[in-house]
């Protein structure tokens, strides 16, 4: 982005997570500026894609369903990584079994949205620059 701000990889999170330089959450509030509204729309669209991908992984790799509710911070990332690697291998090989897997983004019906009030100033600056860029008000 302009002014020398480098945008690195970041994680999309919902409002249950804190805003951090590597974890971008949507803007809160009802009367948001146009860039912030546009940012929230794109954030939501991206989040839906991620939720569908996670649902597909959970459908195919049942082990994820169990460990997601009892996360072990050391094992969980490795388990998810292995499932993603195997999943990608299957996709690359164009396995016919892949077509039989149902796609559902409503895999956690009992989930209750949480809100986190914690923010990091660097996260705020990054999200603001992203919102201006996505709305066309900040040159690349």
CSV table of N, CA and C in Angstrom, one decimal:
chain,number,residue,atom,x,y,z
A,1,UNK,N,0.8,-1.2,0.0
A,1,UNK,CA,0.0,0.0,0.0
A,1,UNK,C,0.9,1.2,0.0
A,2,UNK,N,0.3,2.4,-0.2
A,2,UNK,CA,1.1,3.6,-0.3
A,2,UNK,C,1.7,3.9,1.1
A,3,UNK,N,2.5,4.9,1.1
A,3,UNK,CA,3.2,5.4,2.3
A,3,UNK,C,4.1,4.3,2.9
A,4,UNK,N,4.5,3.3,2.1
A,4,UNK,CA,5.5,2.3,2.6
A,4,UNK,C,4.9,1.3,3.5
A,5,UNK,N,3.6,1.2,3.6
A,5,UNK,CA,3.0,0.2,4.5
A,5,UNK,C,3.0,-1.1,3.8
A,6,UNK,N,3.7,-2.1,4.3
A,6,UNK,CA,3.7,-3.5,3.7
A,6,UNK,C,2.6,-4.3,4.3
A,7,UNK,N,1.8,-4.9,3.5
A,7,UNK,CA,0.7,-5.8,3.9
A,7,UNK,C,1.2,-7.2,3.9
A,8,UNK,N,1.3,-7.9,5.0
A,8,UNK,CA,1.8,-9.3,5.0
A,8,UNK,C,0.6,-10.2,5.1
A,9,UNK,N,0.8,-11.5,5.3
A,9,UNK,CA,-0.3,-12.4,5.5
A,9,UNK,C,-1.0,-12.1,6.8
A,10,UNK,N,-2.3,-12.3,6.8
A,10,UNK,CA,-3.0,-12.1,8.1
A,10,UNK,C,-4.2,-13.1,8.1
A,11,UNK,N,-4.7,-13.2,9.3
A,11,UNK,CA,-5.8,-14.2,9.5
A,11,UNK,C,-7.1,-13.4,9.6
A,12,UNK,N,-8.2,-13.9,9.0
A,12,UNK,CA,-9.5,-13.2,9.1
A,12,UNK,C,-10.2,-13.9,10.3
A,13,UNK,N,-10.7,-13.0,11.2
A,13,UNK,CA,-11.4,-13.5,12.4
A,13,UNK,C,-12.7,-12.8,12.6
A,14,UNK,N,-13.6,-13.4,13.3
A,14,UNK,CA,-14.9,-12.7,13.6
A,14,UNK,C,-14.7,-11.8,14.8
A,15,UNK,N,-15.7,-11.1,15.3
A,15,UNK,CA,-15.6,-10.2,16.4
A,15,UNK,C,-15.4,-10.8,17.7
A,16,UNK,N,-15.3,-12.1,17.7
A,16,UNK,CA,-15.0,-12.8,19.0
A,16,UNK,C,-13.5,-12.9,19.2
A,17,UNK,N,-12.7,-12.4,18.3
A,17,UNK,CA,-11.3,-12.3,18.4
A,17,UNK,C,-10.8,-10.9,18.6
A,18,UNK,N,-9.6,-10.7,19.2
A,18,UNK,CA,-9.1,-9.4,19.3
A,18,UNK,C,-8.5,-8.9,17.9
A,19,UNK,N,-8.5,-7.6,17.7
A,19,UNK,CA,-7.9,-7.0,16.5
A,19,UNK,C,-6.4,-6.9,16.8
A,20,UNK,N,-5.6,-7.6,16.0
A,20,UNK,CA,-4.2,-7.7,16.1
A,20,UNK,C,-3.6,-7.4,14.7
A,21,UNK,N,-2.3,-7.1,14.6
A,21,UNK,CA,-1.6,-6.9,13.3
A,21,UNK,C,-1.7,-8.1,12.4
A,22,UNK,N,-1.9,-9.3,12.9
A,22,UNK,CA,-2.0,-10.5,12.1
A,22,UNK,C,-3.3,-11.1,12.1
A,23,UNK,N,-4.3,-10.5,12.9
A,23,UNK,CA,-5.6,-11.1,13.0
A,23,UNK,C,-6.6,-9.9,12.8
A,24,UNK,N,-7.2,-9.9,11.6
A,24,UNK,CA,-8.1,-8.8,11.2
A,24,UNK,C,-9.6,-9.2,11.4
A,25,UNK,N,-10.3,-8.3,12.2
A,25,UNK,CA,-11.7,-8.6,12.5
A,25,UNK,C,-12.5,-7.4,11.9
A,26,UNK,N,-13.8,-7.6,11.7
A,26,UNK,CA,-14.6,-6.5,11.1
A,26,UNK,C,-14.8,-5.3,12.0
A,27,UNK,N,-15.2,-4.2,11.4
A,27,UNK,CA,-15.5,-3.0,12.2
A,27,UNK,C,-16.8,-3.3,12.9
A,28,UNK,N,-17.0,-2.7,14.1
A,28,UNK,CA,-18.2,-2.8,14.9
A,28,UNK,C,-18.9,-1.4,14.7
A,29,UNK,N,-20.2,-1.5,14.9
A,29,UNK,CA,-21.0,-0.3,14.9
A,29,UNK,C,-22.0,-0.2,13.7
A,30,UNK,N,-22.9,0.7,13.8
A,30,UNK,CA,-24.0,0.8,12.8
A,30,UNK,C,-23.7,1.9,11.8
A,31,UNK,N,-23.2,3.0,12.2
A,31,UNK,CA,-22.9,4.1,11.3
A,31,UNK,C,-21.5,4.1,10.9
A,32,UNK,N,-21.1,3.3,9.9
A,32,UNK,CA,-19.7,3.2,9.5
A,32,UNK,C,-19.6,4.0,8.2
A,33,UNK,N,-18.4,4.5,8.0
A,33,UNK,CA,-18.1,5.1,6.7
A,33,UNK,C,-18.1,4.2,5.5
A,34,UNK,N,-18.2,4.7,4.3
A,34,UNK,CA,-18.2,3.8,3.1
A,34,UNK,C,-17.1,2.9,3.0
A,35,UNK,N,-15.8,3.3,3.3
A,35,UNK,CA,-14.7,2.3,3.2
A,35,UNK,C,-14.8,1.2,4.3
A,36,UNK,N,-15.3,1.6,5.4
A,36,UNK,CA,-15.5,0.6,6.5
A,36,UNK,C,-16.6,-0.4,6.2
A,37,UNK,N,-17.7,0.1,5.6
A,37,UNK,CA,-18.8,-0.8,5.1
A,37,UNK,C,-18.3,-1.8,4.0
A,38,UNK,N,-17.5,-1.2,3.1
A,38,UNK,CA,-17.0,-2.1,2.0
A,38,UNK,C,-16.0,-3.1,2.6
A,39,UNK,N,-15.2,-2.7,3.5
A,39,UNK,CA,-14.3,-3.6,4.2
A,39,UNK,C,-15.0,-4.7,4.8
A,40,UNK,N,-16.1,-4.4,5.6
A,40,UNK,CA,-16.9,-5.4,6.3
A,40,UNK,C,-17.5,-6.4,5.3
A,41,UNK,N,-18.0,-5.9,4.1
A,41,UNK,CA,-18.6,-6.8,3.1
A,41,UNK,C,-17.6,-7.8,2.6
A,42,UNK,N,-16.4,-7.3,2.3
A,42,UNK,CA,-15.4,-8.2,1.7
A,42,UNK,C,-14.8,-9.1,2.8
A,43,UNK,N,-14.7,-8.6,4.0
A,43,UNK,CA,-14.3,-9.5,5.1
A,43,UNK,C,-15.3,-10.6,5.3
A,44,UNK,N,-16.6,-10.3,5.3
A,44,UNK,CA,-17.6,-11.3,5.4
A,44,UNK,C,-17.6,-12.3,4.3
A,45,UNK,N,-17.4,-11.9,3.1
A,45,UNK,CA,-17.3,-12.8,1.9
A,45,UNK,C,-16.1,-13.7,2.1
A,46,UNK,N,-15.0,-13.2,2.5
A,46,UNK,CA,-13.8,-14.0,2.7
A,46,UNK,C,-14.0,-15.0,3.9
A,47,UNK,N,-14.7,-14.5,4.9
A,47,UNK,CA,-14.9,-15.4,6.0
A,47,UNK,C,-15.9,-16.6,5.7
A,48,UNK,N,-16.8,-16.3,4.8
A,48,UNK,CA,-17.7,-17.4,4.3
A,48,UNK,C,-17.0,-18.5,3.6
A,49,UNK,N,-16.0,-18.0,2.7
A,49,UNK,CA,-15.2,-19.0,2.0
A,49,UNK,C,-14.4,-19.8,2.9
A,50,UNK,N,-13.8,-19.2,4.0
A,50,UNK,CA,-13.0,-19.9,4.9
A,50,UNK,C,-13.9,-20.9,5.7
A,51,UNK,N,-15.1,-20.5,6.1
A,51,UNK,CA,-16.0,-21.4,6.8
A,51,UNK,C,-16.4,-22.6,6.0
A,52,UNK,N,-16.6,-22.4,4.7
A,52,UNK,CA,-17.0,-23.5,3.8
A,52,UNK,C,-15.8,-24.4,3.7
A,53,UNK,N,-14.6,-23.9,3.6
A,53,UNK,CA,-13.4,-24.7,3.5
A,53,UNK,C,-13.2,-25.6,4.7
A,54,UNK,N,-13.4,-24.9,5.9
A,54,UNK,CA,-13.3,-25.7,7.1
A,54,UNK,C,-14.4,-26.7,7.3
A,55,UNK,N,-15.6,-26.4,6.8
A,55,UNK,CA,-16.7,-27.4,6.9
A,55,UNK,C,-16.3,-28.6,6.0
A,56,UNK,N,-15.8,-28.3,4.8
A,56,UNK,CA,-15.4,-29.4,3.9
A,56,UNK,C,-14.3,-30.3,4.5
A,57,UNK,N,-13.3,-29.6,5.2
A,57,UNK,CA,-12.2,-30.4,5.8
A,57,UNK,C,-12.8,-31.2,7.0
A,58,UNK,N,-13.7,-30.6,7.7
A,58,UNK,CA,-14.3,-31.4,8.9
A,58,UNK,C,-15.2,-32.6,8.4
A,59,UNK,N,-15.8,-32.4,7.2
A,59,UNK,CA,-16.6,-33.5,6.7
A,59,UNK,C,-15.7,-34.7,6.3
A,60,UNK,N,-14.6,-34.3,5.7
A,60,UNK,CA,-13.7,-35.3,5.2
A,60,UNK,C,-12.8,-35.9,6.2
A,61,UNK,N,-12.3,-35.1,7.2
A,61,UNK,CA,-11.4,-35.6,8.2
A,61,UNK,C,-12.1,-35.4,9.5
A,62,UNK,N,-12.8,-36.4,10.0
A,62,UNK,CA,-13.6,-36.4,11.2
A,62,UNK,C,-12.8,-36.2,12.4
A,63,UNK,N,-11.5,-36.4,12.4
A,63,UNK,CA,-10.6,-36.2,13.6
A,63,UNK,C,-10.7,-34.7,14.0
A,64,UNK,N,-10.8,-33.8,13.0
A,64,UNK,CA,-10.9,-32.4,13.3
A,64,UNK,C,-12.1,-32.0,14.1
A,65,UNK,N,-13.2,-32.7,13.9
A,65,UNK,CA,-14.4,-32.4,14.7
A,65,UNK,C,-14.2,-32.6,16.1
A,66,UNK,N,-13.5,-33.6,16.5
A,66,UNK,CA,-13.3,-33.9,17.9
A,66,UNK,C,-12.3,-33.0,18.6
A,67,UNK,N,-11.1,-32.8,17.9
A,67,UNK,CA,-10.1,-32.0,18.5
A,67,UNK,C,-10.4,-30.5,18.5
A,68,UNK,N,-11.3,-30.0,17.6
A,68,UNK,CA,-11.6,-28.6,17.6
A,68,UNK,C,-12.3,-28.2,18.9
A,69,UNK,N,-13.0,-29.1,19.5
A,69,UNK,CA,-13.7,-28.7,20.7
A,69,UNK,C,-12.9,-28.9,22.0
A,70,UNK,N,-11.8,-29.7,21.9
A,70,UNK,CA,-10.9,-29.9,23.0
A,70,UNK,C,-9.5,-29.6,22.5
A,71,UNK,N,-9.3,-28.4,22.1
A,71,UNK,CA,-8.0,-28.1,21.4
A,71,UNK,C,-6.8,-28.3,22.3
A,72,UNK,N,-5.8,-28.9,21.8
A,72,UNK,CA,-4.5,-29.0,22.4
A,72,UNK,C,-3.6,-28.1,21.6
A,73,UNK,N,-3.1,-27.0,22.1
A,73,UNK,CA,-2.4,-26.0,21.3
A,73,UNK,C,-1.2,-26.6,20.6
A,74,UNK,N,-0.7,-27.7,21.1
A,74,UNK,CA,0.5,-28.3,20.4
A,74,UNK,C,0.1,-29.2,19.3
A,75,UNK,N,-0.9,-30.0,19.5
A,75,UNK,CA,-1.4,-31.0,18.5
A,75,UNK,C,-2.3,-30.5,17.4
A,76,UNK,N,-3.2,-29.6,17.8
A,76,UNK,CA,-4.2,-29.1,16.9
A,76,UNK,C,-3.6,-28.5,15.6
A,77,UNK,N,-2.6,-27.6,15.7
A,77,UNK,CA,-2.1,-27.1,14.4
A,77,UNK,C,-1.5,-28.2,13.5
A,78,UNK,N,-0.8,-29.2,14.1
A,78,UNK,CA,-0.2,-30.2,13.3
A,78,UNK,C,-1.3,-31.1,12.7
A,79,UNK,N,-2.4,-31.4,13.4
A,79,UNK,CA,-3.5,-32.2,12.9
A,79,UNK,C,-4.1,-31.5,11.7
A,80,UNK,N,-4.4,-30.2,11.9
A,80,UNK,CA,-5.0,-29.4,10.8
A,80,UNK,C,-4.1,-29.4,9.6
A,81,UNK,N,-2.8,-29.1,9.8
A,81,UNK,CA,-1.9,-29.1,8.7
A,81,UNK,C,-1.9,-30.4,7.9
A,82,UNK,N,-1.8,-31.5,8.6
A,82,UNK,CA,-1.8,-32.8,8.0
A,82,UNK,C,-3.1,-33.0,7.2
A,83,UNK,N,-4.2,-32.7,7.8
A,83,UNK,CA,-5.5,-32.8,7.1
A,83,UNK,C,-5.5,-32.0,5.8
A,84,UNK,N,-5.0,-30.8,5.9
A,84,UNK,CA,-4.9,-29.9,4.7
A,84,UNK,C,-4.0,-30.4,3.7
A,85,UNK,N,-2.9,-30.9,4.1
A,85,UNK,CA,-1.9,-31.5,3.1
A,85,UNK,C,-2.6,-32.7,2.4
A,86,UNK,N,-3.2,-33.6,3.2
A,86,UNK,CA,-3.8,-34.8,2.6
A,86,UNK,C,-5.0,-34.4,1.7
A,87,UNK,N,-5.7,-33.4,2.1
A,87,UNK,CA,-6.9,-32.9,1.3
A,87,UNK,C,-6.4,-32.3,0.0
A,88,UNK,N,-5.3,-31.6,0.0
A,88,UNK,CA,-4.7,-31.0,-1.2
A,88,UNK,C,-4.2,-32.0,-2.1
A,89,UNK,N,-3.6,-33.1,-1.6
A,89,UNK,CA,-3.1,-34.2,-2.4
A,89,UNK,C,-4.3,-34.9,-3.1
A,90,UNK,N,-5.4,-35.1,-2.4
A,90,UNK,CA,-6.5,-35.7,-3.0
A,90,UNK,C,-7.1,-34.8,-4.1
A,91,UNK,N,-7.1,-33.5,-3.9
A,91,UNK,CA,-7.6,-32.6,-4.9
A,91,UNK,C,-6.7,-32.6,-6.1
A,92,UNK,N,-5.3,-32.6,-5.9
A,92,UNK,CA,-4.4,-32.6,-7.0
A,92,UNK,C,-4.5,-33.9,-7.8
A,93,UNK,N,-4.8,-35.0,-7.1
A,93,UNK,CA,-5.0,-36.3,-7.8
A,93,UNK,C,-6.3,-36.4,-8.4
A,94,UNK,N,-7.2,-35.5,-8.2
A,94,UNK,CA,-8.6,-35.5,-8.7
A,94,UNK,C,-9.3,-36.8,-8.4
A,95,UNK,N,-9.2,-37.1,-7.1
A,95,UNK,CA,-9.9,-38.3,-6.6
A,95,UNK,C,-11.4,-38.2,-6.7
A,96,UNK,N,-12.0,-39.2,-7.3
A,96,UNK,CA,-13.4,-39.2,-7.5
A,96,UNK,C,-14.2,-39.2,-6.2
A,97,UNK,N,-13.6,-39.7,-5.2
A,97,UNK,CA,-14.3,-39.8,-3.9
A,97,UNK,C,-14.6,-38.3,-3.4
A,98,UNK,N,-13.8,-37.4,-3.8
A,98,UNK,CA,-14.0,-36.0,-3.4
A,98,UNK,C,-15.4,-35.5,-3.8
A,99,UNK,N,-15.9,-35.9,-4.9
A,99,UNK,CA,-17.2,-35.4,-5.4
A,99,UNK,C,-18.4,-35.9,-4.5
A,100,UNK,N,-18.2,-36.9,-3.7
A,100,UNK,CA,-19.3,-37.4,-2.8
A,100,UNK,C,-19.4,-36.7,-1.5
A,101,UNK,N,-18.5,-35.8,-1.2
A,101,UNK,CA,-18.5,-35.1,0.1
A,101,UNK,C,-19.4,-33.9,0.1
A,102,UNK,N,-20.4,-33.9,1.0
A,102,UNK,CA,-21.3,-32.8,1.0
A,102,UNK,C,-20.6,-31.5,1.5
A,103,UNK,N,-21.0,-30.4,0.9
A,103,UNK,CA,-20.5,-29.1,1.3
A,103,UNK,C,-21.5,-28.4,2.1
A,104,UNK,N,-21.2,-28.1,3.4
A,104,UNK,CA,-22.1,-27.4,4.3
A,104,UNK,C,-21.3,-26.4,5.1
A,105,UNK,N,-21.8,-25.2,5.2
A,105,UNK,CA,-21.1,-24.2,6.0
A,105,UNK,C,-21.9,-24.1,7.4
A,106,UNK,N,-22.9,-24.9,7.6
A,106,UNK,CA,-23.6,-24.8,8.9
A,106,UNK,C,-23.3,-26.1,9.6
A,107,UNK,N,-22.0,-26.2,9.9
A,107,UNK,CA,-21.5,-27.4,10.6
A,107,UNK,C,-21.5,-27.3,12.1
A,108,UNK,N,-21.6,-26.1,12.6
A,108,UNK,CA,-21.6,-25.9,14.1
A,108,UNK,C,-22.9,-25.2,14.5
A,109,UNK,N,-24.0,-25.9,14.5
A,109,UNK,CA,-25.3,-25.3,14.7
A,109,UNK,C,-25.4,-24.7,16.1
A,110,UNK,N,-24.7,-25.1,17.1
A,110,UNK,CA,-24.8,-24.6,18.4
A,110,UNK,C,-23.9,-23.5,18.7
A,111,UNK,N,-23.1,-23.0,17.7
A,111,UNK,CA,-22.1,-22.0,17.9
A,111,UNK,C,-22.8,-20.6,18.3
A,112,UNK,N,-22.3,-20.0,19.3
A,112,UNK,CA,-22.8,-18.7,19.7
A,112,UNK,C,-21.7,-17.6,19.5
A,113,UNK,N,-22.0,-16.6,18.7
A,113,UNK,CA,-21.0,-15.6,18.4
A,113,UNK,C,-20.6,-14.9,19.7
A,114,UNK,N,-19.3,-14.7,19.8
A,114,UNK,CA,-18.7,-14.1,20.9
A,114,UNK,C,-18.1,-12.7,20.5
A,115,UNK,N,-18.0,-11.8,21.4
A,115,UNK,CA,-17.4,-10.5,21.0
A,115,UNK,C,-16.2,-10.2,21.9
A,116,UNK,N,-15.1,-9.7,21.3
A,116,UNK,CA,-13.9,-9.4,22.0
A,116,UNK,C,-13.6,-7.9,21.8
A,117,UNK,N,-13.4,-7.2,22.9
A,117,UNK,CA,-13.2,-5.8,22.9
A,117,UNK,C,-11.7,-5.4,22.7
A,118,UNK,N,-10.8,-6.4,22.8
A,118,UNK,CA,-9.4,-6.1,22.7
A,118,UNK,C,-8.9,-5.7,21.3
A,119,UNK,N,-8.1,-4.7,21.2
A,119,UNK,CA,-7.6,-4.2,19.9
A,119,UNK,C,-6.1,-3.9,20.1
A,120,UNK,N,-5.4,-4.0,19.1
A,120,UNK,CA,-4.0,-3.6,19.0
A,120,UNK,C,-3.9,-2.4,18.0
A,121,UNK,N,-3.2,-1.4,18.4
A,121,UNK,CA,-3.1,-0.1,17.6
A,121,UNK,C,-2.5,-0.5,16.2
A,122,UNK,N,-1.6,-1.4,16.1
A,122,UNK,CA,-1.1,-1.7,14.7
A,122,UNK,C,-2.1,-2.5,13.9
A,123,UNK,N,-3.0,-3.3,14.6
A,123,UNK,CA,-4.1,-3.9,13.9
A,123,UNK,C,-5.1,-2.9,13.4
A,124,UNK,N,-5.4,-1.9,14.2
A,124,UNK,CA,-6.3,-0.8,13.8
A,124,UNK,C,-5.8,-0.1,12.6
A,125,UNK,N,-4.5,0.3,12.6
A,125,UNK,CA,-3.9,1.0,11.4
A,125,UNK,C,-4.0,0.1,10.2
A,126,UNK,N,-3.6,-1.2,10.3
A,126,UNK,CA,-3.7,-2.1,9.2
A,126,UNK,C,-5.1,-2.2,8.6
A,127,UNK,N,-6.0,-2.4,9.5
A,127,UNK,CA,-7.4,-2.6,9.0
A,127,UNK,C,-7.9,-1.3,8.4
A,128,UNK,N,-7.6,-0.1,8.9
A,128,UNK,CA,-8.0,1.1,8.3
A,128,UNK,C,-7.4,1.3,6.9
A,129,UNK,N,-6.1,1.0,6.8
A,129,UNK,CA,-5.5,1.1,5.5
A,129,UNK,C,-6.1,0.1,4.5
A,130,UNK,N,-6.4,-1.1,4.9
A,130,UNK,CA,-7.0,-2.1,4.1
A,130,UNK,C,-8.4,-1.6,3.6
A,131,UNK,N,-9.2,-1.0,4.5
A,131,UNK,CA,-10.5,-0.5,4.2
A,131,UNK,C,-10.4,0.6,3.1
A,132,UNK,N,-9.5,1.5,3.3
A,132,UNK,CA,-9.3,2.6,2.3
A,132,UNK,C,-8.9,2.0,1.0
A,133,UNK,N,-8.0,1.1,1.0
A,133,UNK,CA,-7.5,0.4,-0.3
A,133,UNK,C,-8.6,-0.3,-1.0
A,134,UNK,N,-9.4,-1.1,-0.2
A,134,UNK,CA,-10.5,-1.9,-0.8
A,134,UNK,C,-11.6,-1.0,-1.4
A,135,UNK,N,-11.7,0.2,-0.8
A,135,UNK,CA,-12.8,1.1,-1.3
A,135,UNK,C,-12.3,2.0,-2.4
A,136,UNK,N,-11.0,1.8,-2.8
A,136,UNK,CA,-10.4,2.6,-3.9
A,136,UNK,C,-10.0,4.0,-3.5
A,137,UNK,N,-9.9,4.3,-2.2
A,137,UNK,CA,-9.4,5.6,-1.7
A,137,UNK,C,-8.0,5.6,-1.4
A,138,UNK,N,-7.3,4.6,-1.6
A,138,UNK,CA,-5.8,4.5,-1.3
A,138,UNK,C,-5.2,3.8,-2.4
A,139,UNK,N,-4.2,4.4,-3.1
A,139,UNK,CA,-3.6,3.7,-4.2
A,139,UNK,C,-2.7,2.6,-3.8
A,140,UNK,N,-2.5,1.6,-4.7
A,140,UNK,CA,-1.7,0.4,-4.3
A,140,UNK,C,-0.2,0.8,-4.1
